[in-house]
């Protein structure tokens, strides 16, 4: 086999591959053996005619398809290896000439991974925000703990007020007929939580324990049920009980109850230490993002359109899988938010391009720096992944196919490359309010892929607190924590 290469614009490569006559003749024989039972030549029993008779009767071309299948794939793979190519598209094959006497000549057109022109990536300057921890931050965290430990205390000496938690039975009626999903018994509802549709909670204010009610409610025009949107209904029910939240006193006893510390002062110090640790992590993550962004933006690379398209589709697939985990199809969700799939793809395109470029640049740096993953590092990465997925490392190792084990190695190499960039970068202190804190810059340092794309959306579309489509309420609010 011989393979000539021609490089064209836009990272397109054309391979011209020649299979000599002797190899092609052997492939024709194998094709004949495979298909002999199909041939029915007059004067011979089916499948018993010699190859020479079959090719004379049917023509030699009857054996070409399988002969090409036998030769083309391994020849293409060998040519790619010989010329050290990294294809990013499916091969497009064209037959140039084919015969027993001349052999097989064909071309394969592919798009290959582009070359990256790196700028100076050692010693880049990047902003590192400072997140000072204030006394107000400590007080806010302490308040959260206090509220999480609040108790609901039954009261009987007054009517319902805003902020109370009421236990109710209720049933909704449309035109005096109960509607599906509109009934609940013994339900604890925090007044003011906006758990139920507008008007429901407000009309319970002033009711007393044991009092029955009939609430006139109109469902919003944009409600998710066609049967109920914009409709006037009546909710009938009863107030079973009223509870108020009682907050614990923040003192030494409270500190001992919720922590390992003996005094409130010690507990406050521990809260501050955790906040400072978190602030340092945020600063480090921001600095890392800024370093990578600076290096990537300074590099030059002509990204093939197919790579961006592939990344967009991969992101769509990830989002689809994530939605299914939430119990909803992606198309159904997009319809809910008034968007179609094509618009969603376009929304992802800029992020996809950034992620592809990030991946290419980090890969180029890892090769330039000869960054490698040791067996110990790969094992540690698998253990980390297993912990994250709640699996045993041995089970995850067994489930990883060869290609996926390569993925683990790439993850280690990418992480080490980012660490190399960060260690050699110069941090420029910047105020926290001058920096974007969300660290979502279109790339993830594990191979340039970001595996969690919430896009700022809320994926809980059940419109109720218990996913059974009850129509009295819309979102669940946390009654114990903010």
JSON list of C-alpha atoms in Angstrom, two decimals, residues 13 145 288 434:
[
{"chain": "A", "resi": 13, "resn": "UNK", "atom": "CA", "xyz": [-6.51, 16.65, 3.82]},
{"chain": "A", "resi": 145, "resn": "UNK", "atom": "CA", "xyz": [-27.74, 27.89, 60.95]},
{"chain": "A", "resi": 288, "resn": "UNK", "atom": "CA", "xyz": [-7.08, 29.63, 37.18]},
{"chain": "A", "resi": 434, "resn": "UNK", "atom": "CA", "xyz": [-14.45, 43.90, 39.33]}
]
